[in-house]
PDB file of C-alpha atoms in Angstrom:
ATOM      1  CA  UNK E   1       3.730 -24.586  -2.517  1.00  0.00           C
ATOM      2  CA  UNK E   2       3.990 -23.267   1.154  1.00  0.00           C
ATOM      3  CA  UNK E   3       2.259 -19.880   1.519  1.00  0.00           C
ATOM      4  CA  UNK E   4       2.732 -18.239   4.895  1.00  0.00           C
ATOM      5  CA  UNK E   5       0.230 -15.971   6.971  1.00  0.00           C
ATOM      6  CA  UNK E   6       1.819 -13.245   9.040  1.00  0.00           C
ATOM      7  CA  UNK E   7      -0.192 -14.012  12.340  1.00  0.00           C
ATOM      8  CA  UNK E   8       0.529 -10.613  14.834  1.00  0.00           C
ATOM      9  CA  UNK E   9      -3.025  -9.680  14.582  1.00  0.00           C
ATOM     10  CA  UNK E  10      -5.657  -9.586  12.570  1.00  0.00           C
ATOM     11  CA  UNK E  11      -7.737 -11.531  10.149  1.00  0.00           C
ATOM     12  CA  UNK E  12      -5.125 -14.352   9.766  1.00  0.00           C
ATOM     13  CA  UNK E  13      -7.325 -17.487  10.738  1.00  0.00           C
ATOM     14  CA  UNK E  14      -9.734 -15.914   8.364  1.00  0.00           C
ATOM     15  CA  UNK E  15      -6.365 -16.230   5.362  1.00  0.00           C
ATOM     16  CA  UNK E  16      -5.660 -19.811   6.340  1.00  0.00           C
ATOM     17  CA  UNK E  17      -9.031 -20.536   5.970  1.00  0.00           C
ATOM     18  CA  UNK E  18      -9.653 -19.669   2.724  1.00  0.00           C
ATOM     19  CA  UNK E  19      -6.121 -20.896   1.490  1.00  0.00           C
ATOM     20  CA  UNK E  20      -7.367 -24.569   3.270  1.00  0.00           C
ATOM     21  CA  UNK E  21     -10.531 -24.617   0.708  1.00  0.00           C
ATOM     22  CA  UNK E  22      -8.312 -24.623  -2.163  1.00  0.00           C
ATOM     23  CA  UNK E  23      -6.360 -27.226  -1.123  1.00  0.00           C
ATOM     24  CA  UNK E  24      -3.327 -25.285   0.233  1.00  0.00           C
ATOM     25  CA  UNK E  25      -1.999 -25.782   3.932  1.00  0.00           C
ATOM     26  CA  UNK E  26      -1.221 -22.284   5.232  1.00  0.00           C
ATOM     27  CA  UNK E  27       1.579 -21.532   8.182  1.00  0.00           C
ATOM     28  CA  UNK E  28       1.407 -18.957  11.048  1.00  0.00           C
ATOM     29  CA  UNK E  29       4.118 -16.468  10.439  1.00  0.00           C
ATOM     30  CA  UNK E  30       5.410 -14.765  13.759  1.00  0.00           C
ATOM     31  CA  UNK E  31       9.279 -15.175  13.449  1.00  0.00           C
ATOM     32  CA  UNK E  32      11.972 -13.948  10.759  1.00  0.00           C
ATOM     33  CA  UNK E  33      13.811 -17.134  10.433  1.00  0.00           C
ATOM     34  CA  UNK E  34       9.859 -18.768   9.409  1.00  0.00           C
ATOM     35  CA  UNK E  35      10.310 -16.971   6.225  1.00  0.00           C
ATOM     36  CA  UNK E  36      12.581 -18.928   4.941  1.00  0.00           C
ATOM     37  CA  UNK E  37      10.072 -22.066   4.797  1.00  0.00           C
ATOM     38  CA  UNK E  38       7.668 -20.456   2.635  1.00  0.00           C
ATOM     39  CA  UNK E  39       7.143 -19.172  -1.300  1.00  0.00           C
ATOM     40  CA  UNK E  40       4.825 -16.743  -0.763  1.00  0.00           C
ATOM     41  CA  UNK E  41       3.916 -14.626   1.804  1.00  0.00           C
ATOM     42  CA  UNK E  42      -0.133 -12.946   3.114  1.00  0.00           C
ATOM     43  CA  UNK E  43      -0.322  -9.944   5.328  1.00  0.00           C
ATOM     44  CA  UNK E  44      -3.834  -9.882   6.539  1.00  0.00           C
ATOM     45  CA  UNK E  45      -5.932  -6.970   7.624  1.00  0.00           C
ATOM     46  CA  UNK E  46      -5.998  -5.735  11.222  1.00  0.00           C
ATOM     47  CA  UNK E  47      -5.257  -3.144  13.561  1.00  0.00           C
ATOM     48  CA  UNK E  48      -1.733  -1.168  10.782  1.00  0.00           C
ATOM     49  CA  UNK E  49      -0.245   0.664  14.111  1.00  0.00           C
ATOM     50  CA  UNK E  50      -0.725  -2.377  16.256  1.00  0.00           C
ATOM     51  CA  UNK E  51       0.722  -4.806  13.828  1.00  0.00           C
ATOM     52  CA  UNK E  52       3.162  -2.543  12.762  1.00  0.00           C
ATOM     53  CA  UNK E  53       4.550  -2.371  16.593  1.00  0.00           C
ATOM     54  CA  UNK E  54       4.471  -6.126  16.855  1.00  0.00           C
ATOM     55  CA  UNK E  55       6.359  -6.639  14.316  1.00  0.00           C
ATOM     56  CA  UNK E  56       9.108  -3.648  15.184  1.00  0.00           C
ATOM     57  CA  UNK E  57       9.338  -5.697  18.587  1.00  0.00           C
ATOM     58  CA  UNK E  58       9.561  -9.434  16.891  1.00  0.00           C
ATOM     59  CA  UNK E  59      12.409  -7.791  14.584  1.00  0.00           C
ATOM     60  CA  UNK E  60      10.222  -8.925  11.440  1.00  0.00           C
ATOM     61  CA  UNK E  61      10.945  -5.848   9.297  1.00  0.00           C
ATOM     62  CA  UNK E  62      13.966  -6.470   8.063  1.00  0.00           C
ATOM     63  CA  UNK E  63      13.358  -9.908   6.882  1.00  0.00           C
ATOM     64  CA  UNK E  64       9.925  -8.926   5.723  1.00  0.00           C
ATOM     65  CA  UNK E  65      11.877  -6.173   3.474  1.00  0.00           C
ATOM     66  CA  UNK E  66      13.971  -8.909   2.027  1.00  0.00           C
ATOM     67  CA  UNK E  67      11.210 -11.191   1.693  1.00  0.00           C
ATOM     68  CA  UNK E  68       9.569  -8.927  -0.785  1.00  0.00           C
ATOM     69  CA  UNK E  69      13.086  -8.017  -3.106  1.00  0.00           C
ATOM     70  CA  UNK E  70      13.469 -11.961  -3.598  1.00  0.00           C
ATOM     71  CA  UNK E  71      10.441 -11.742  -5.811  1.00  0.00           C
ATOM     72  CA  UNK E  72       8.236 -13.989  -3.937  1.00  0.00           C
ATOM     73  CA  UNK E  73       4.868 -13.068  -3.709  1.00  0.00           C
ATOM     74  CA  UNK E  74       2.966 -10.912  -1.001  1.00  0.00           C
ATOM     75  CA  UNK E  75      -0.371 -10.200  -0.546  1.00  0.00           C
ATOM     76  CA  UNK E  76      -1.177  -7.296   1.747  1.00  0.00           C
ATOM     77  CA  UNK E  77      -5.189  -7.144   2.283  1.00  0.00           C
ATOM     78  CA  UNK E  78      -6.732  -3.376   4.165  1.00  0.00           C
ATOM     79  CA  UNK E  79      -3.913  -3.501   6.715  1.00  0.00           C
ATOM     80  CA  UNK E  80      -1.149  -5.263   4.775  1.00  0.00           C
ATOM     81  CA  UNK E  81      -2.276  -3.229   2.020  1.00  0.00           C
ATOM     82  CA  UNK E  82      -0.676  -0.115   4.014  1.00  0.00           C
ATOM     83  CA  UNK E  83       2.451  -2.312   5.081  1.00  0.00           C
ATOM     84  CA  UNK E  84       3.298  -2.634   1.249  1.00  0.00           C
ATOM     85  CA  UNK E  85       2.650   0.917   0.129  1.00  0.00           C
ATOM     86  CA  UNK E  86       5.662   3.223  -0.083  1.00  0.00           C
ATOM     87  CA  UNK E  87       4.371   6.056   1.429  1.00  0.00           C
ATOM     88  CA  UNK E  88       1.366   6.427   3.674  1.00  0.00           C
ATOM     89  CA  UNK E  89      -0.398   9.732   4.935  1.00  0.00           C
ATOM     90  CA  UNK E  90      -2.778   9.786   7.625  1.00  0.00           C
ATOM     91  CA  UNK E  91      -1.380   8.075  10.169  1.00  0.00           C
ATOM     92  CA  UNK E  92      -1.304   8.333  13.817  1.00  0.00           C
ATOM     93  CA  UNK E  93       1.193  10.638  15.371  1.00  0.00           C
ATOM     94  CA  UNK E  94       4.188   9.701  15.136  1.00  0.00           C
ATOM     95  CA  UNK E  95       3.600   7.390  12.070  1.00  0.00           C
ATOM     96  CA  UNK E  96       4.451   3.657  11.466  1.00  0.00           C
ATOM     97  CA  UNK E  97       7.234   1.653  10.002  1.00  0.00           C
ATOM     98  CA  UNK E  98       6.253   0.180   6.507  1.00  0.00           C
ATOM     99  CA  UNK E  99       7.722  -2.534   4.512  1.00  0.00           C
ATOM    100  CA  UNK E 100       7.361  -0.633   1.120  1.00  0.00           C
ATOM    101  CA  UNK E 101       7.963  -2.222  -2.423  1.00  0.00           C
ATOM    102  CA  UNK E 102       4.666  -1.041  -3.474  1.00  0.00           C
ATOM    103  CA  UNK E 103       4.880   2.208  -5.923  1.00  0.00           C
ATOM    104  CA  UNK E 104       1.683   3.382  -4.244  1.00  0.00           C
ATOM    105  CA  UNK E 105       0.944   6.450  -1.454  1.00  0.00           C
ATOM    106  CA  UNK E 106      -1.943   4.971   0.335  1.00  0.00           C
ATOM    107  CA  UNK E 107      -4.397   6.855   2.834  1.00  0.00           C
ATOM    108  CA  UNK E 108      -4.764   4.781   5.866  1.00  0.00           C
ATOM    109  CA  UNK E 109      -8.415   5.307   7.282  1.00  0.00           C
ATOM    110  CA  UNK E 110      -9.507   6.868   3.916  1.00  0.00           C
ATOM    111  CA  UNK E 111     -12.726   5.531   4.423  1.00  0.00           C
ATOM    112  CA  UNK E 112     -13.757   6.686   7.963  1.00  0.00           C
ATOM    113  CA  UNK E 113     -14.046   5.549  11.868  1.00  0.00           C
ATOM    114  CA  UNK E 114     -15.287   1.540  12.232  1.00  0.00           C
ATOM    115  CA  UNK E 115     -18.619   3.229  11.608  1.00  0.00           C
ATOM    116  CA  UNK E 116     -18.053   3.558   8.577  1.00  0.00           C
ATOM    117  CA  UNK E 117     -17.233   0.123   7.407  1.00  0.00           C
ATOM    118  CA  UNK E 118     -19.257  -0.890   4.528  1.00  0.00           C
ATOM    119  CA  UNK E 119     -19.762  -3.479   1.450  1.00  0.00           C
ATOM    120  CA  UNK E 120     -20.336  -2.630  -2.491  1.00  0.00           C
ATOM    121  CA  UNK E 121     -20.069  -4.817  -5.352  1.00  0.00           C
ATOM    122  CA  UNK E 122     -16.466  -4.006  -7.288  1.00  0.00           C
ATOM    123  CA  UNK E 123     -15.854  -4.308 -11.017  1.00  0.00           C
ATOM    124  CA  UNK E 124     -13.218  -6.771 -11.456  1.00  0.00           C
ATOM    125  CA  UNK E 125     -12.476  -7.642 -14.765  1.00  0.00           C
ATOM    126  CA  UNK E 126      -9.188  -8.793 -14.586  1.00  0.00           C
ATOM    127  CA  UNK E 127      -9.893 -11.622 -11.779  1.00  0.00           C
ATOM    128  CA  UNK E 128     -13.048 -12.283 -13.405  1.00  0.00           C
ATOM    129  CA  UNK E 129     -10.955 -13.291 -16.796  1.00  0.00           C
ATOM    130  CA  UNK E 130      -7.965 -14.919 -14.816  1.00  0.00           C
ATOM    131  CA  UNK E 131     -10.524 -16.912 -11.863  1.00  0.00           C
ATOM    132  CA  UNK E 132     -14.048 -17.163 -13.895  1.00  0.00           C
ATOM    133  CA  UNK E 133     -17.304 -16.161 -12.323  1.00  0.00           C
ATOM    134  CA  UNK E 134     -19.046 -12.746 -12.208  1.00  0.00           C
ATOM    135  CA  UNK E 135     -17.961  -9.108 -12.754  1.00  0.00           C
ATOM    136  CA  UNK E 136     -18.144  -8.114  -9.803  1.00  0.00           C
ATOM    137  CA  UNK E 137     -16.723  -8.687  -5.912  1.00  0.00           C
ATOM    138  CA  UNK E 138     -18.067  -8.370  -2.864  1.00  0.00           C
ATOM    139  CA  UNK E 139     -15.853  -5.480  -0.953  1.00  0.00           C
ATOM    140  CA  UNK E 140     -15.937  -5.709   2.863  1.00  0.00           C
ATOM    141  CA  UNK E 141     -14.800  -2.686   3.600  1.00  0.00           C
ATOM    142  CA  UNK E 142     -13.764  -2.159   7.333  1.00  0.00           C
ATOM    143  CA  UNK E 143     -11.788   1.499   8.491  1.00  0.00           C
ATOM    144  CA  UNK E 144     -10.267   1.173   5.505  1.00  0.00           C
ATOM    145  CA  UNK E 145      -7.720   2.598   3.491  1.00  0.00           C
ATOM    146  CA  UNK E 146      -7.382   3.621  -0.255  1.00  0.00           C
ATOM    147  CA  UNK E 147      -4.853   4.102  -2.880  1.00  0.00           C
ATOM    148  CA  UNK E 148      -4.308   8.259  -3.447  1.00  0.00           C
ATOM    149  CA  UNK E 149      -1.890   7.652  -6.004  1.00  0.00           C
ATOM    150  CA  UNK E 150       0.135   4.689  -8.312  1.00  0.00           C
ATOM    151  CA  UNK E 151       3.373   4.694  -9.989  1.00  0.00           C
ATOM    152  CA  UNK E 152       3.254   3.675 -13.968  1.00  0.00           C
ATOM    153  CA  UNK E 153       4.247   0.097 -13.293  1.00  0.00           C
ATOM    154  CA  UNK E 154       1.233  -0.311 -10.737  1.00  0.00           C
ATOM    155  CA  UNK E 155      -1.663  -2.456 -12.359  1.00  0.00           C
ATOM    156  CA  UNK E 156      -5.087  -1.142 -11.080  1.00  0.00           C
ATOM    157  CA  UNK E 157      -7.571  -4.160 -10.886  1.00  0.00           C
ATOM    158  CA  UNK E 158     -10.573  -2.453  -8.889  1.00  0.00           C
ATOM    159  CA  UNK E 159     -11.183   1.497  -7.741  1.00  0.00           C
ATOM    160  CA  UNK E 160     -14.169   3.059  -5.821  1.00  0.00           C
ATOM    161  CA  UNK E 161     -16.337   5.675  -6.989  1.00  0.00           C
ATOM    162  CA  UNK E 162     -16.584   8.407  -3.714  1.00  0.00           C
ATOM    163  CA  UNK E 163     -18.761  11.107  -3.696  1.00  0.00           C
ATOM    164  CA  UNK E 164     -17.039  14.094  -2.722  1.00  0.00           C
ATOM    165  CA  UNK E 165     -18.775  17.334  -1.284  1.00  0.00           C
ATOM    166  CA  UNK E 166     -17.000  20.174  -2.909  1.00  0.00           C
ATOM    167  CA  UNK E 167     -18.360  22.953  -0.848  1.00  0.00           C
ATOM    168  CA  UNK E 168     -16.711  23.559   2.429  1.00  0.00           C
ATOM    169  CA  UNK E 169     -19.370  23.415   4.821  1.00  0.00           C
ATOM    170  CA  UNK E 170     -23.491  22.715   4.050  1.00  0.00           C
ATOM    171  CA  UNK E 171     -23.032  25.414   6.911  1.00  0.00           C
ATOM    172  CA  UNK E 172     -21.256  28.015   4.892  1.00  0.00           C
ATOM    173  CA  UNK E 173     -23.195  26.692   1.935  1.00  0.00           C
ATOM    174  CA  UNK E 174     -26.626  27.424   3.254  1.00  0.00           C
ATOM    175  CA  UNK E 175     -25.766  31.020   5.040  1.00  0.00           C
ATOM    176  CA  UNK E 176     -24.375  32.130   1.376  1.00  0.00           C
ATOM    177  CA  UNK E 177     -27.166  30.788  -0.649  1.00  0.00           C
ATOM    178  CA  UNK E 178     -25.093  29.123  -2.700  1.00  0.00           C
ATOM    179  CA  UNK E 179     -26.039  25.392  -4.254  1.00  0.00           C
ATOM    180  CA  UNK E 180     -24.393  22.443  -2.247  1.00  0.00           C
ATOM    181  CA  UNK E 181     -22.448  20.064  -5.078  1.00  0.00           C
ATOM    182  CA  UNK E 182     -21.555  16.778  -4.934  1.00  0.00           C
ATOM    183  CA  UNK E 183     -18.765  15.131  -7.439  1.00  0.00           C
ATOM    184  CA  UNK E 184     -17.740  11.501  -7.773  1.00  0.00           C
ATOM    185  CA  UNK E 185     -14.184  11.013  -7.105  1.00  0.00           C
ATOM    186  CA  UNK E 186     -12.451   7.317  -7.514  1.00  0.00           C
ATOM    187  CA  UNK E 187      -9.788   6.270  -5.427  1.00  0.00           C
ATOM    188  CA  UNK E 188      -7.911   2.369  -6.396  1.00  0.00           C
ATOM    189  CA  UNK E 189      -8.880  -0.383  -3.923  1.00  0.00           C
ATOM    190  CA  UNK E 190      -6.369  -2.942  -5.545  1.00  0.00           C
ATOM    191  CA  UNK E 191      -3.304  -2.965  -7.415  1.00  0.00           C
ATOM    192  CA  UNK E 192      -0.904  -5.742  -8.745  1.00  0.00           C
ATOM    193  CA  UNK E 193       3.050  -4.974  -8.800  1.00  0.00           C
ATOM    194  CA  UNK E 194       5.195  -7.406 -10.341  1.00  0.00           C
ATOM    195  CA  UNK E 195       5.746 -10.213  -7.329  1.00  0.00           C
ATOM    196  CA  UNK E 196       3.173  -7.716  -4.824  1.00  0.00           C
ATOM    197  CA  UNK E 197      -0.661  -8.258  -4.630  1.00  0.00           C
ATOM    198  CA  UNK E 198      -2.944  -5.554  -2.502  1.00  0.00           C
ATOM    199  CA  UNK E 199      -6.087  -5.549  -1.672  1.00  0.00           C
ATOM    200  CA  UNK E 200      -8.165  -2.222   0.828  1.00  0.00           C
ATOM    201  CA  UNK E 201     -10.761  -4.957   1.170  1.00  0.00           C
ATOM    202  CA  UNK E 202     -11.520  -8.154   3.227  1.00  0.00           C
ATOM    203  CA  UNK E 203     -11.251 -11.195   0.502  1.00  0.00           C
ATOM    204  CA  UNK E 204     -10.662 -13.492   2.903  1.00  0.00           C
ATOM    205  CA  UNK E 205     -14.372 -12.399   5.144  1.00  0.00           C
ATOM    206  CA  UNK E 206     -16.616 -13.772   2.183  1.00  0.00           C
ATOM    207  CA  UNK E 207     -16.968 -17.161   0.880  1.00  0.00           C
ATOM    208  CA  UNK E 208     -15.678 -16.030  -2.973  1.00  0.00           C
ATOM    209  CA  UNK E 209     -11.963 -17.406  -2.820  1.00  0.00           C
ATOM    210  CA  UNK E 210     -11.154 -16.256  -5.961  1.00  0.00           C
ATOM    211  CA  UNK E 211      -8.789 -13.377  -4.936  1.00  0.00           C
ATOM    212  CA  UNK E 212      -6.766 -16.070  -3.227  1.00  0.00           C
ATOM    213  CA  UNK E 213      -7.056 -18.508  -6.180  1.00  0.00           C
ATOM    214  CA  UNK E 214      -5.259 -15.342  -8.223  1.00  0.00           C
ATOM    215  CA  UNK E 215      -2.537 -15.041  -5.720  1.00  0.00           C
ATOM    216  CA  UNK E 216      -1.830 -18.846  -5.921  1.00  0.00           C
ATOM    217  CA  UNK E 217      -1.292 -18.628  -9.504  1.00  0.00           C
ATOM    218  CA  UNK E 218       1.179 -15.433  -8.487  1.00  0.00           C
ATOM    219  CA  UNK E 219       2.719 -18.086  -6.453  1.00  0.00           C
ATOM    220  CA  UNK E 220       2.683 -21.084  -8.330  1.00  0.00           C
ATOM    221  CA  UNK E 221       3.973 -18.803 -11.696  1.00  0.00           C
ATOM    222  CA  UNK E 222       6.965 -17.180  -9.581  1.00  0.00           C
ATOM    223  CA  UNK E 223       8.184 -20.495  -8.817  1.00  0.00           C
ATOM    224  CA  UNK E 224       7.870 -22.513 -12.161  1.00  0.00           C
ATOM    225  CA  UNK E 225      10.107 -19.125 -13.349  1.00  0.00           C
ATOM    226  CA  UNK E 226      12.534 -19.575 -10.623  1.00  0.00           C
ATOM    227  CA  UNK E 227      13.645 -23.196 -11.050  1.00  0.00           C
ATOM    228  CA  UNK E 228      13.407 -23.065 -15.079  1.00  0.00           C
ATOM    229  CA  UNK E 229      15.518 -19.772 -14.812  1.00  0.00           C
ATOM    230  CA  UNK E 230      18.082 -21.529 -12.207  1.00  0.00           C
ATOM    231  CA  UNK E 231      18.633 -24.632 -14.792  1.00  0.00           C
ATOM    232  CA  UNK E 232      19.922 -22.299 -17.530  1.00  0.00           C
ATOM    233  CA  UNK E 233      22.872 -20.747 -18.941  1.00  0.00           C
ATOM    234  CA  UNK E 234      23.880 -17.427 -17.653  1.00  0.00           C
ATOM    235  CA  UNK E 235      23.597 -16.620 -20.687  1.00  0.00           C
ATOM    236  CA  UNK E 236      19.941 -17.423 -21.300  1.00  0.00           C
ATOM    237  CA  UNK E 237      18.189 -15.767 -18.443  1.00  0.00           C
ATOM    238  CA  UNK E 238      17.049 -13.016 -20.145  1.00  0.00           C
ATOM    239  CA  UNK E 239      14.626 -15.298 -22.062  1.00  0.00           C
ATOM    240  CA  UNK E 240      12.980 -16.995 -19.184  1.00  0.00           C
ATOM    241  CA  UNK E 241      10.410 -14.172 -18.895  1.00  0.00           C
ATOM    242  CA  UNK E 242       6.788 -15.892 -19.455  1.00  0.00           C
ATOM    243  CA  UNK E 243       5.567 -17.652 -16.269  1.00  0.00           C
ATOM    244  CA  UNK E 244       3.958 -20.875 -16.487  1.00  0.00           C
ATOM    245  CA  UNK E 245      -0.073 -20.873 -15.424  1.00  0.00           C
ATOM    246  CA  UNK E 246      -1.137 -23.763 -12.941  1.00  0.00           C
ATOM    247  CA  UNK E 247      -4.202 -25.325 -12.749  1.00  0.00           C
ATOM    248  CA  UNK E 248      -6.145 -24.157  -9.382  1.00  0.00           C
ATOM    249  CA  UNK E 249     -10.267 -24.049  -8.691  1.00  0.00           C
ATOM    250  CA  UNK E 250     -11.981 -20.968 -10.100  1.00  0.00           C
ATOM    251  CA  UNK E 251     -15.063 -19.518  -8.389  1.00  0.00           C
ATOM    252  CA  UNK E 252     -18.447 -21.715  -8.973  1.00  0.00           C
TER     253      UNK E 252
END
């Protein structure tokens, strides 16, 4: 298995990292024709208007776009997340390029300025049942984006509860005597796609590697279908449907 790390900008030291304490040798991804060498594929978290210019000017789009309809897998974490997304809103003027394949319209600093980077503990029972260990993750959250909306063949594995202040100013609030209310509003903070992983949040910042133990097993399951489905009849392919699970280290 040969996982690549798109390495523009960013948190991609912190991706290699993480992949090396599971046993897996990561490579720097800064060229198109460095696809090719790799089954699966991690865009890391970062500056979305600065990588998204870098990799206009390396020519990676168009390779990155066909990396994603082969079917291998791609993880997009906070910044990647917004690479994947089919639509964004709340971007800078002029907007950014996107890679798309995700059926998701994501909000790119849903969460605020830098000063409003945060951590809270996520409910993730799916990864919990697939990796082991607790409940819950650790989210880093940093000037982070959310998911607004997902299409029906989008698999939600964590959201946020935000509390939203449904009153249009405490201002206007206060001079009309009115009560100020508050309502809790949940936006998704990761989502699983077919071959496509995403993540608003920092896995790779915290010691719990089981978010990249999950996308091994993406990995490792997308290839055991590939070369079982390229030994048979024409014929047949429509029965090679159920991946095969590896064996990879679960969260202690």
């Amino acid at each position: 298995m040969s996982v690549g790390v798109l390495a523009l900008q960013g948190s991609f030291n912190e991706h290699l990292a993480a992949l090396r304490r599971l046993g897996v040798k990561g490579m720097e991804i800064r060229k198109a024709e460095q696809l090719e060498h790799v089954t699966a594929l991690i865009i890391p978290g970062g500056e979305s208007t600065t990588m998204a210019k870098l990799a206009e000017y390396h020519n990676l789009f168009p390779a990155l776009r066909d990396f994603v309809k082969t079917g291998k897998p791609v993880w997009g974490t906070c910044a990647g997340l917004i690479f994947l997304a089919n639509k964004a809103v709340g971007q800078k003027s002029g907007g950014q390029e996107l890679v798309g394949g995700l059926d998701c319209t994501v909000h790119r600093n849903f969460f605020g300025s830098q000063l409003q980077s945060f951590e809270t503990e996520l409910s993730v029972p799916v990864l919990a049942a697939m990796e082991g260990g607790p409940a819950s993750f650790r989210g880093l959250f940093i000037r982070a984006p959310a998911i607004l909306e997902a299409g029906p063949n989008v698999e939600v594995l964590a959201d946020y509860s935000v509390l939203k202040d449904k009153a249009t100013s405490y201002k206007s609030s206060a001079e009309s005597g009115e009560e100020q209310t508050v309502s809790e509003e949940k936006v998704i903070v990761a989502v699983k796609q077919g071959n496509l992983l995403g993540t608003a949040f920092h896995p790779e910042l915290t010691a719990d590697t089981r978010w990249h133990s999950f996308f091994l097993k993406m990995a490792g399951e997308a290839g055991d279908q590939s070369s079982s489905c390229s030994s048979m009849a024409e014929e047949d392919l429509a029965d090679c449907q159920q991946p095969r699970p590896i064996d990879l280290p679960i969260f202690q």
